[in-house]
mmCIF file of C-alpha atoms in Angstrom:
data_model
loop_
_atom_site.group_PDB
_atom_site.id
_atom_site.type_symbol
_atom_site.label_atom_id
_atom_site.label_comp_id
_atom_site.label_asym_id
_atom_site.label_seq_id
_atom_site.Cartn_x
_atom_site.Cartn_y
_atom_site.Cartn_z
ATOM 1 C CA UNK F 836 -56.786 -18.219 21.121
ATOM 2 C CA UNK F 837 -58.168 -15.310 19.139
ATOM 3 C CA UNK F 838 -56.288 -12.919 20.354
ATOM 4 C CA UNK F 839 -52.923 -14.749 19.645
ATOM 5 C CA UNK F 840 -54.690 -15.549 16.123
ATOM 6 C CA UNK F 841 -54.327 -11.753 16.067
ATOM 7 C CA UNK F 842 -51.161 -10.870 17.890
ATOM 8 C CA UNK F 843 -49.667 -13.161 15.075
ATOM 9 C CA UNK F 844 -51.396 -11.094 12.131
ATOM 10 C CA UNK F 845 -50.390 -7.917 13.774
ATOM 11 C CA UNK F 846 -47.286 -8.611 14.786
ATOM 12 C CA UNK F 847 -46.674 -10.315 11.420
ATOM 13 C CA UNK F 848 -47.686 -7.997 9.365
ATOM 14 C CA UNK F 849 -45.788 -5.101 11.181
ATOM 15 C CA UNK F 850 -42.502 -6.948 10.378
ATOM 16 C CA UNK F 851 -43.663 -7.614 6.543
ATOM 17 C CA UNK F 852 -43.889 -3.639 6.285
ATOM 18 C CA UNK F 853 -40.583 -3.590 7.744
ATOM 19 C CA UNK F 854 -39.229 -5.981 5.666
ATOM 20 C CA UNK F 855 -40.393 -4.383 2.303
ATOM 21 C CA UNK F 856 -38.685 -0.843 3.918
ATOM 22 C CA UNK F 857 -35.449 -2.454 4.503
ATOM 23 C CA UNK F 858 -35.798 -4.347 0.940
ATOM 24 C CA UNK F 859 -36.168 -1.128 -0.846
ATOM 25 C CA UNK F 860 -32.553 -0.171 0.092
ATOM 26 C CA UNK F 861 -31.141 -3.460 -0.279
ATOM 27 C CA UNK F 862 -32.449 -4.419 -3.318
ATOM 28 C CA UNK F 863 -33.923 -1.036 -5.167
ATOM 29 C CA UNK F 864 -32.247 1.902 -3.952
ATOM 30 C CA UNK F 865 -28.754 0.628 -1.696
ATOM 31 C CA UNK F 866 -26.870 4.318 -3.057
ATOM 32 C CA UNK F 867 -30.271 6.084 -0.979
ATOM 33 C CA UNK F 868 -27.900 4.777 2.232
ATOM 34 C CA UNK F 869 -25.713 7.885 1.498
ATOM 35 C CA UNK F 870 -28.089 10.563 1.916
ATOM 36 C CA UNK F 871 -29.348 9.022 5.424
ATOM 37 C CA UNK F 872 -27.627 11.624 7.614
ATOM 38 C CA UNK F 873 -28.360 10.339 11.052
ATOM 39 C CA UNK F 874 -25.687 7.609 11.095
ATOM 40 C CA UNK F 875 -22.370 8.810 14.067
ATOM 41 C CA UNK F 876 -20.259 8.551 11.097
ATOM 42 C CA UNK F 877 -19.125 9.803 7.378
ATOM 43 C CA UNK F 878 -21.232 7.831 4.631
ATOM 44 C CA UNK F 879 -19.456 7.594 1.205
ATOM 45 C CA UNK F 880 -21.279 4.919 -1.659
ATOM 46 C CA UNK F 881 -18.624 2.083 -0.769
ATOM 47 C CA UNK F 882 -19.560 2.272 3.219
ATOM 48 C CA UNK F 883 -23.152 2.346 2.000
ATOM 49 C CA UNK F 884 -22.767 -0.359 0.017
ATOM 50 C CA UNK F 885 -20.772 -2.425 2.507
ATOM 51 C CA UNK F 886 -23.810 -1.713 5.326
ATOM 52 C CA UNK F 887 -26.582 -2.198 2.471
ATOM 53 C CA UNK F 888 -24.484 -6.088 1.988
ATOM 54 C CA UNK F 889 -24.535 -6.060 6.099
ATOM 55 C CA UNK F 890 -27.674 -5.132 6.584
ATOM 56 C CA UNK F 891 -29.273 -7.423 3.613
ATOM 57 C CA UNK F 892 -29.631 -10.955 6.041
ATOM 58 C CA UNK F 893 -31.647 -9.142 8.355
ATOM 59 C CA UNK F 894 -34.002 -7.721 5.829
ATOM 60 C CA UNK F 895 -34.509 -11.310 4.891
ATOM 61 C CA UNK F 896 -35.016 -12.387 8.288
ATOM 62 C CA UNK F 897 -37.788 -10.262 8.624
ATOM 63 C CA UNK F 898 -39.394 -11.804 5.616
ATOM 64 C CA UNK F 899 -39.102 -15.126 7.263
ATOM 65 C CA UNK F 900 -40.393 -14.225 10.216
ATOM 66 C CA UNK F 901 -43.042 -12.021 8.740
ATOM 67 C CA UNK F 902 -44.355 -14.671 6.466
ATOM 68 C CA UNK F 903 -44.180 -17.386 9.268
ATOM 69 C CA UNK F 904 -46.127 -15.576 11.378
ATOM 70 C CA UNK F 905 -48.753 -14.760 9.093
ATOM 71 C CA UNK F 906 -48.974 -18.339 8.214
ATOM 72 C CA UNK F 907 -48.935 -19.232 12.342
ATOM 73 C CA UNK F 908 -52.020 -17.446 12.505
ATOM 74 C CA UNK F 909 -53.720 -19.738 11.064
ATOM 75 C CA UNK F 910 -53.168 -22.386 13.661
ATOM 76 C CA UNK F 911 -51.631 -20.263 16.931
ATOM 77 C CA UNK F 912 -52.453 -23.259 18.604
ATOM 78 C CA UNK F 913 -49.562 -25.410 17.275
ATOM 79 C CA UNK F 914 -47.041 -22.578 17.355
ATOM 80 C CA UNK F 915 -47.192 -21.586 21.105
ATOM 81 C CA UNK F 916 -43.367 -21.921 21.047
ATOM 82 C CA UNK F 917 -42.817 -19.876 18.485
ATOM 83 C CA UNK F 918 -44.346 -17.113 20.531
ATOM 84 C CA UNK F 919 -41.915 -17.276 23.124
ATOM 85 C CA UNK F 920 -38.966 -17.804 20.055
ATOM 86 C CA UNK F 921 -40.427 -14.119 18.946
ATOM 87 C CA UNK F 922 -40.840 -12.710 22.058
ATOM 88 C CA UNK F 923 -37.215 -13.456 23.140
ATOM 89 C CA UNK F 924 -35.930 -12.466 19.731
ATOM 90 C CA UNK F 925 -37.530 -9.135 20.338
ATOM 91 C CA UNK F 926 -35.923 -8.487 23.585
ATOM 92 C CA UNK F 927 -32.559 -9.481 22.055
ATOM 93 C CA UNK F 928 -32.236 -8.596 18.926
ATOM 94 C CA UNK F 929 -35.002 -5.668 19.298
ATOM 95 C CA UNK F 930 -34.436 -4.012 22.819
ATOM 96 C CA UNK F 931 -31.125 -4.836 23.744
ATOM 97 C CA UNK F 932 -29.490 -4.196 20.221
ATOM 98 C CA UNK F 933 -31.552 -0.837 20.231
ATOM 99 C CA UNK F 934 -30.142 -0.019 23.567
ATOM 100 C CA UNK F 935 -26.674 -0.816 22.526
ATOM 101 C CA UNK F 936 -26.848 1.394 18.948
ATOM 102 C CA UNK F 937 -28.206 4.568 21.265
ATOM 103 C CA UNK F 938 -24.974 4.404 22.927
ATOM 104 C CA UNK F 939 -22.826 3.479 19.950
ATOM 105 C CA UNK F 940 -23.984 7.094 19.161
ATOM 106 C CA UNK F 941 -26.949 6.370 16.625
ATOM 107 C CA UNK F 942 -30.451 8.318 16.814
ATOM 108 C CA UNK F 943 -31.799 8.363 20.594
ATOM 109 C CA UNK F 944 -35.122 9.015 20.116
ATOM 110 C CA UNK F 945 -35.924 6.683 17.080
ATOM 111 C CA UNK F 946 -34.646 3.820 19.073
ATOM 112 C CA UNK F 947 -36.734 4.619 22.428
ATOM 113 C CA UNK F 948 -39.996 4.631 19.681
ATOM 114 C CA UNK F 949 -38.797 1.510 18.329
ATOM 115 C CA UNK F 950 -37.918 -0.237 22.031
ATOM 116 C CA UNK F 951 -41.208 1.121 22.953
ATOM 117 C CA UNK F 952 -42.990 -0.730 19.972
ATOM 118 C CA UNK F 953 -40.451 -4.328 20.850
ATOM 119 C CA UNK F 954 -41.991 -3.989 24.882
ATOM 120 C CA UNK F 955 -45.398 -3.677 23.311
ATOM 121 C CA UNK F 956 -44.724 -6.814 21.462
ATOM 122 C CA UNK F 957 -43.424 -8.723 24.249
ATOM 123 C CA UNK F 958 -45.837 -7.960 26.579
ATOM 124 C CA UNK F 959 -48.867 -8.411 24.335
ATOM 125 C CA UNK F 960 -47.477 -11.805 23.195
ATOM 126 C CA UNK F 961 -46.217 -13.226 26.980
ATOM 127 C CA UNK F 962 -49.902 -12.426 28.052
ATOM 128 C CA UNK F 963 -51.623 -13.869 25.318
ATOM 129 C CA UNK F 964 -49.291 -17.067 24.994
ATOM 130 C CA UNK F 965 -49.936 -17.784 28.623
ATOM 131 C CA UNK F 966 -54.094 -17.615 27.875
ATOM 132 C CA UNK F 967 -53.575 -19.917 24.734
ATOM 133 C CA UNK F 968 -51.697 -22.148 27.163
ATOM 134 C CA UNK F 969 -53.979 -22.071 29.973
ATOM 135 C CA UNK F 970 -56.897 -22.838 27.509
ATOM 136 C CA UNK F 971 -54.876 -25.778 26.093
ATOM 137 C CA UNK F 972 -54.350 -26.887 29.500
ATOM 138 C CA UNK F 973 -57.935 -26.971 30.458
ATOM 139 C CA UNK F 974 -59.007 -28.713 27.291
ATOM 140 C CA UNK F 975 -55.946 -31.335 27.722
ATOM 141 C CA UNK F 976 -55.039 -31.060 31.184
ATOM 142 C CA UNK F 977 -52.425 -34.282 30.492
ATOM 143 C CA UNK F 978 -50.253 -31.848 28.951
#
């Protein structure tokens, strides 16, 4: 159970230092969106401000999620669920959107780091989820 106690406090803590980057544009600095110059497409202050408005739910999402998890790792034990929730999240919403904005046109080799970093996190959290479950199952095998 440790090392989920950790994957959770990694994990979580990775996604609160991504949450305070994409807070800085949303809620300090939304105009810094027009000097970003690796977007497929022209950037004037109103299409900033229109992605800064698009983008704002997901940078609250990740405090969510960030702040769960932190909180999870406390008790992994009674969130063994919400390891696969993440882990399926991250192939979603972290692999296969990544894979879909690379051919939209956006930044290839950011998004091959970043899809390199969401495999990490699924693999490190399907093999540590199945030894939290295996010892729950030997300590309760009724379950």
């Amino acid at each position: 159970m440790k090392k989920l106690t950790w994957w959770f406090r990694i994990v979580g803590g990775f996604y609160l230092l991504l949450a305070l980057m994409n807070m800085y544009f949303v809620l300090i600095n939304p105009s810094g969106m027009t000097s970003m110059g690796s977007y497929p497409f022209p950037i004037t202050p109103d299409t900033a401000q229109a992605f800064v408005d698009g983008w704002s739910p997901f940078a609250f999402e990740l405090v969510g999620i960030a702040t769960f998890m932190l909180w999870a790792s406390f008790n992994p034990r009674r969130y063994l669920g919400a390891v696969w929730l993440l882990v399926w999240l991250e192939f979603t919403h972290g692999v296969l959107d990544d894979i879909y904005l690379i051919w939209r046109g956006y930044d290839m080799v950011g998004y091959l780091v970043f899809i390199a970093i969401h495999l990490a996190i699924i693999v490190t959290g399907v093999l540590f989820v199945r030894q939290a479950e295996a010892e729950v199952a030997a300590v309760n095998p009724a379950h």
